[in-house]
Short mmCIF file of C-alpha atoms in Angstrom, two decimals:
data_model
loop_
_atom_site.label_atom_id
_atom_site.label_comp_id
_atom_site.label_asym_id
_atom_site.label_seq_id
_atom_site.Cartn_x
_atom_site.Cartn_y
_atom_site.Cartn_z
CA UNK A 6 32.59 -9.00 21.52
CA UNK A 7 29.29 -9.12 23.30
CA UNK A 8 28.16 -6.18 22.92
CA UNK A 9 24.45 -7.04 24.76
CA UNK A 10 26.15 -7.86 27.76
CA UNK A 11 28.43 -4.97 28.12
CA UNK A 12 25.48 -2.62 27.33
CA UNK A 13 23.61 -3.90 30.39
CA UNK A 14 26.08 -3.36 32.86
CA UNK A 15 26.62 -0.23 31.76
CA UNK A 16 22.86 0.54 31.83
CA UNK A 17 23.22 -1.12 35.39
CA UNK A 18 25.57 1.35 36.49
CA UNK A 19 24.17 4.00 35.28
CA UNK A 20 21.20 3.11 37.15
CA UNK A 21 22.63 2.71 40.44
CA UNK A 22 23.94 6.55 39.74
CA UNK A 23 21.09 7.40 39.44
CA UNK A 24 21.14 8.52 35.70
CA UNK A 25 18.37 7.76 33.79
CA UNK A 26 19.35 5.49 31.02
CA UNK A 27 19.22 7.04 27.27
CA UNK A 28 15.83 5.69 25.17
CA UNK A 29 16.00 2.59 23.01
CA UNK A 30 14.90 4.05 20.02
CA UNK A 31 15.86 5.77 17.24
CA UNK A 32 14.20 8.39 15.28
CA UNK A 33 14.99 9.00 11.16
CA UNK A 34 17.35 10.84 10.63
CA UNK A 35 15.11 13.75 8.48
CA UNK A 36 17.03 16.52 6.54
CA UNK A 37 15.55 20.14 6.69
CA UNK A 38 13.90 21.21 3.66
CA UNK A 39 11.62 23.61 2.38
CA UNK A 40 10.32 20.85 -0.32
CA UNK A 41 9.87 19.13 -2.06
CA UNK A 42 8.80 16.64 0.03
CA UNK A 43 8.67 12.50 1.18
CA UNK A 44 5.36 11.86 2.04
CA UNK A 45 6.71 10.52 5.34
CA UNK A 46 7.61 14.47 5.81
CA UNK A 47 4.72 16.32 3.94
CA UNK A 48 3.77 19.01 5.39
CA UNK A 49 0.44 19.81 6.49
CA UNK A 50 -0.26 23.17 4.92
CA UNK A 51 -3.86 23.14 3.16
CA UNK A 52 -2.41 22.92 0.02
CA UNK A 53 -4.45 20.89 -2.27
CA UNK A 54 -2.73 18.72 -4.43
CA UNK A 55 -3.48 16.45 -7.52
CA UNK A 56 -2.55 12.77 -7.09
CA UNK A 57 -0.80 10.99 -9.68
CA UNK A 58 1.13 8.29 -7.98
CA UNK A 59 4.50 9.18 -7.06
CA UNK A 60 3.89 12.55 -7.24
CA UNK A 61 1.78 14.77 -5.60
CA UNK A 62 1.37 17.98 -7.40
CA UNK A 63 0.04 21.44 -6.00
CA UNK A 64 -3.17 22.60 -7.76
CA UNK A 65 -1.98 26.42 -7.53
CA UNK A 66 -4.21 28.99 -9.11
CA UNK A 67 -2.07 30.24 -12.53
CA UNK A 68 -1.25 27.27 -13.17
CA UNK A 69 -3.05 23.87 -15.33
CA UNK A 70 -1.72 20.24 -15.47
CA UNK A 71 -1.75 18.25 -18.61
CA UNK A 72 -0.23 14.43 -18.67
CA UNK A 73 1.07 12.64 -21.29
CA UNK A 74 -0.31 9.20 -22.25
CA UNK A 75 1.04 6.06 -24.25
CA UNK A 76 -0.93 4.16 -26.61
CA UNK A 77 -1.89 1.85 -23.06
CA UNK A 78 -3.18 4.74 -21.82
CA UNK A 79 -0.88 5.40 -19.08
CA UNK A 80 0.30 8.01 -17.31
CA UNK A 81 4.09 8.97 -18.98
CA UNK A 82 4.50 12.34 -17.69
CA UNK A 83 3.24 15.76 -16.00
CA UNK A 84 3.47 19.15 -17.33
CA UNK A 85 2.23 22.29 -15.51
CA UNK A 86 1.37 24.97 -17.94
CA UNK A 87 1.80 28.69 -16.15
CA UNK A 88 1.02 31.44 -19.29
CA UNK A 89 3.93 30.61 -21.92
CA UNK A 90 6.13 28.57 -18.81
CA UNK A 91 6.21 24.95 -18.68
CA UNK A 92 7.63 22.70 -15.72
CA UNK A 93 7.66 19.06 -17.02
CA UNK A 94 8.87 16.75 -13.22
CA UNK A 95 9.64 13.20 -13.06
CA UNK A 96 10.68 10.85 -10.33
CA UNK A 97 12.51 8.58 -10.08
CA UNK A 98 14.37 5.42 -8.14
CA UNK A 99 17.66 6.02 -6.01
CA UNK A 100 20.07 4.39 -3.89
CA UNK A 101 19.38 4.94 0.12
CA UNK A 102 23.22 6.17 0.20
CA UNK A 103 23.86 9.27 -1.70
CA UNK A 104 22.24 10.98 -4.63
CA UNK A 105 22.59 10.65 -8.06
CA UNK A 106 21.54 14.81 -9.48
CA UNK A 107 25.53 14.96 -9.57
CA UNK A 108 25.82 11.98 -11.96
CA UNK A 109 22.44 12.48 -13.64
CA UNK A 110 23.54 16.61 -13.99
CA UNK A 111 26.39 15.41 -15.90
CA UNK A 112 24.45 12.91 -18.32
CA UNK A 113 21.87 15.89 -18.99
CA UNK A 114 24.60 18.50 -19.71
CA UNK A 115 26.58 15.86 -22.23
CA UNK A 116 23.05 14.72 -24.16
CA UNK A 117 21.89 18.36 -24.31
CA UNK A 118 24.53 19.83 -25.99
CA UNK A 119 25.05 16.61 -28.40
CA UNK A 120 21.53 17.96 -29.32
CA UNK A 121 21.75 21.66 -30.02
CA UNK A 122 21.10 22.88 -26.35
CA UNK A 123 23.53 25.17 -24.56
CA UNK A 124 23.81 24.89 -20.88
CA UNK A 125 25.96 25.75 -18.22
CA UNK A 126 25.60 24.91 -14.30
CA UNK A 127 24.69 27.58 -11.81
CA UNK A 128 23.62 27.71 -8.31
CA UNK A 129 19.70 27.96 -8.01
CA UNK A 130 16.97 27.81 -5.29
CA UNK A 131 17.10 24.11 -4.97
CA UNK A 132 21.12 23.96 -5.21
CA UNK A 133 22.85 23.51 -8.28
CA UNK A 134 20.87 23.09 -11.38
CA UNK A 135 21.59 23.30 -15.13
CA UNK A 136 20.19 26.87 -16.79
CA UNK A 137 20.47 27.94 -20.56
CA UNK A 138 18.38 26.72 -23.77
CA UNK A 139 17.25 23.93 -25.70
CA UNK A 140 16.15 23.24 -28.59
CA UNK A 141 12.41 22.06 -28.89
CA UNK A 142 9.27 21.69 -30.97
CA UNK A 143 6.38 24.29 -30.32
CA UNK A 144 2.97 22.67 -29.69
CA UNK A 145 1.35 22.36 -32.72
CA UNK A 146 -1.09 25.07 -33.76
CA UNK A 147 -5.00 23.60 -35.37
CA UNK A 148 -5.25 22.86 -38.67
CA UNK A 149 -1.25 22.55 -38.40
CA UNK A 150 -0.28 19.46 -41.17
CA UNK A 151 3.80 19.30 -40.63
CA UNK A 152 4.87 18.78 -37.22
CA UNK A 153 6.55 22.82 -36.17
CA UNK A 154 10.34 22.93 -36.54
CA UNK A 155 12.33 23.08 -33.35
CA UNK A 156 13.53 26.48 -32.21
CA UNK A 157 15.68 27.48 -29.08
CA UNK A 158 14.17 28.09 -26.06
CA UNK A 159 15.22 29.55 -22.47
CA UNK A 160 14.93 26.46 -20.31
CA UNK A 161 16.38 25.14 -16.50
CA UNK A 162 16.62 21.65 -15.43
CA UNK A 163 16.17 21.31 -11.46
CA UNK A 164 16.82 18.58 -9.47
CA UNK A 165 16.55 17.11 -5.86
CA UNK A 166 17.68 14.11 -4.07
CA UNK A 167 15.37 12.83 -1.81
CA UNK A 168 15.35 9.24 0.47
CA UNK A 169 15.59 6.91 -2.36
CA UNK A 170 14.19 8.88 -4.34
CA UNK A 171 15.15 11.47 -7.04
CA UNK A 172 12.99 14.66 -8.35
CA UNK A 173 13.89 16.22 -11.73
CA UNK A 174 12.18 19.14 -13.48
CA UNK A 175 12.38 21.06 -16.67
CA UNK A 176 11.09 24.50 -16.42
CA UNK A 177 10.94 26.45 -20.39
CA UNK A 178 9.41 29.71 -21.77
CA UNK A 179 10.06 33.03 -20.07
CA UNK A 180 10.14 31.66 -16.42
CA UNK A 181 13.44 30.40 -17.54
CA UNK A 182 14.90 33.33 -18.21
CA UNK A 183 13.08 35.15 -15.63
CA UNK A 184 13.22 34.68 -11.60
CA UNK A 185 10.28 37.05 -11.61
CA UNK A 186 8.31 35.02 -14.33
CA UNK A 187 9.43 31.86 -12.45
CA UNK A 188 8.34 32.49 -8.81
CA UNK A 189 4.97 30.30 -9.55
CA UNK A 190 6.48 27.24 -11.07
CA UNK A 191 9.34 27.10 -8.43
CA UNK A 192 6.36 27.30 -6.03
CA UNK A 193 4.75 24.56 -7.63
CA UNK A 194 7.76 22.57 -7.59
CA UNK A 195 8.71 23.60 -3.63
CA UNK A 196 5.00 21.92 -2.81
CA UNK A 197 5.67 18.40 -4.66
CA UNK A 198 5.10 15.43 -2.68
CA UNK A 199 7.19 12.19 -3.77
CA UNK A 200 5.70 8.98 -2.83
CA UNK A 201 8.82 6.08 -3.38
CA UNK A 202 6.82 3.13 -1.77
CA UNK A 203 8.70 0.42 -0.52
CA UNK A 204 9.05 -2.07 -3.79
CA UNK A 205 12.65 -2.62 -4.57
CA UNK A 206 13.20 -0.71 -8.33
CA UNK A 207 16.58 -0.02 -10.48
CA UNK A 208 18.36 3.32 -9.98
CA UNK A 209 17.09 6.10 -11.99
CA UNK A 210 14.10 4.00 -13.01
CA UNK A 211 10.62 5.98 -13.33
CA UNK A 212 8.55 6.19 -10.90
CA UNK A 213 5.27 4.91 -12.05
CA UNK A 214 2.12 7.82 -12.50
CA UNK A 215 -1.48 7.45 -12.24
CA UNK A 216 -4.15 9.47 -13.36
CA UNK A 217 -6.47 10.96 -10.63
CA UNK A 218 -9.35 8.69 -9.78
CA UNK A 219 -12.24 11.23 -11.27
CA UNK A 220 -9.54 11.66 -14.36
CA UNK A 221 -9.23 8.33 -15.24
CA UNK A 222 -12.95 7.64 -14.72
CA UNK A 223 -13.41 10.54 -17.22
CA UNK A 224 -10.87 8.58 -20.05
CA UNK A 225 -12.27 5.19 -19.14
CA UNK A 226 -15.73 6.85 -20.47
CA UNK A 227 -14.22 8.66 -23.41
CA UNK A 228 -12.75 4.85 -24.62
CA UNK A 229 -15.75 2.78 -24.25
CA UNK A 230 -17.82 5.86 -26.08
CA UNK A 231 -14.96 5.43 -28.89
CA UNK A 232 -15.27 1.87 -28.84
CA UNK A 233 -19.34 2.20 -29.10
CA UNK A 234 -18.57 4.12 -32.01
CA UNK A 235 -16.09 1.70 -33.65
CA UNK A 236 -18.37 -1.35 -33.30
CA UNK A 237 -19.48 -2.62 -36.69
CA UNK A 238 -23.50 -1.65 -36.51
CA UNK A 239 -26.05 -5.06 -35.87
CA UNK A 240 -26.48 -7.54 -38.68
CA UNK A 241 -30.08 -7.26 -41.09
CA UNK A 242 -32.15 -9.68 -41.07
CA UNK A 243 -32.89 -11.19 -44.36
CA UNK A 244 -36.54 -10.67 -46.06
CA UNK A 245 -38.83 -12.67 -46.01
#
């Protein structure tokens, strides 16, 4: 059917009625949300945030990143650290139809408890999420020798579909078990920023992190000092 042509005349008409005709373009279609965010949405609120990547993270007072690093030296994962609290987040790939936190829910629930963990789903801030414990290693304490045993711990796994992307965080310690105790985390969380870029990626594939430009300066000096002091010292010449 020619759908070009039958447009114009209707335009046409329309115009000779005097009605203006409707405008060409189409917006995106944008969800409401109170965050997280796409950076296509983010909301300008003075917030300052700490760059790694995909993920923007809110530098909110209480609270102190740490990332994990591989033997490359990249960027594996976030942590913010709020008293004994910890909200670990990760992002990663999704289709542009639907979400996957239903299917991903389900794979978290059926690993969990194959591991100790005891969960159950409830309703939470950020719609349904999975609340009860797990079972994990303290950090180890100095002078520690053997790695610390695990031992059960409060903990929440939240998650949020975004466009093509997917957010996912593990909040543990008291603000687990608290909503009171958990107010700053979830705040932190509210105020992420996920950047999906346009490269084509698998579903549920990570989203890669970077360190903060001043961060990774910082490393890049700490590995060529620890290379200095690797380096076999200068051959002696021989007497005489």
């Amino acid at each position: 059917m020619p759908f070009g042509r039958r447009r114009n005349r209707i335009d046409r008409s329309l115009r000779e009625r005097g009605v203006p005709p409707e405008p060409q373009h189409r917006e995106r279609d944008v969800e409401e949300t109170a965050g997280p965010w796409d950076v296509a949405d983010a909301p300008d609120d003075g917030v300052q945030r700490i760059d790694l990547g995909s993920i923007r993270l809110p530098a909110l007072p209480g609270t102190d990143l740490r990332v994990e690093l591989n033997q490359q030296q990249r960027v594996i994962g976030a942590t913010l650290r709020a008293g004994e609290s910890l909200l670990q987040v990760s992002a990663f790939a999704a289709p542009r139809a639907g979400g996957i936190w239903d299917g991903v829910r389900a794979d978290l629930a059926t690993s969990a408890s194959g591991q100790g963990a005891s969960l159950r789903e409830v309703e939470g801030p950020f719609g349904p999420e999975l609340a009860g414990t797990i079972m994990a290693a303290p950090p180890p304490q100095p002078g520690q020798a053997t790695p610390p045993q695990p031992v059960r711990r409060p903990a929440r796994f939240l998650g949020v579909d975004g466009p093509r992307w997917f957010l996912r965080g593990l909040i543990t310690g008291p603000a687990a078990g608290s909503p009171e105790a958990a107010a700053l985390l979830e705040s932190a969380f509210r105020g992420i920023v996920v950047v999906r870029g346009s490269e084509p990626m698998p579903v549920r594939e990570q989203l890669p992190l970077t360190l903060p430009p001043q961060a990774a300066a910082q490393l890049a000096r700490q590995q060529e000092a620890a290379d200095r002091n690797l380096a076999p010292p200068p051959a002696t010449p021989p007497a005489g």
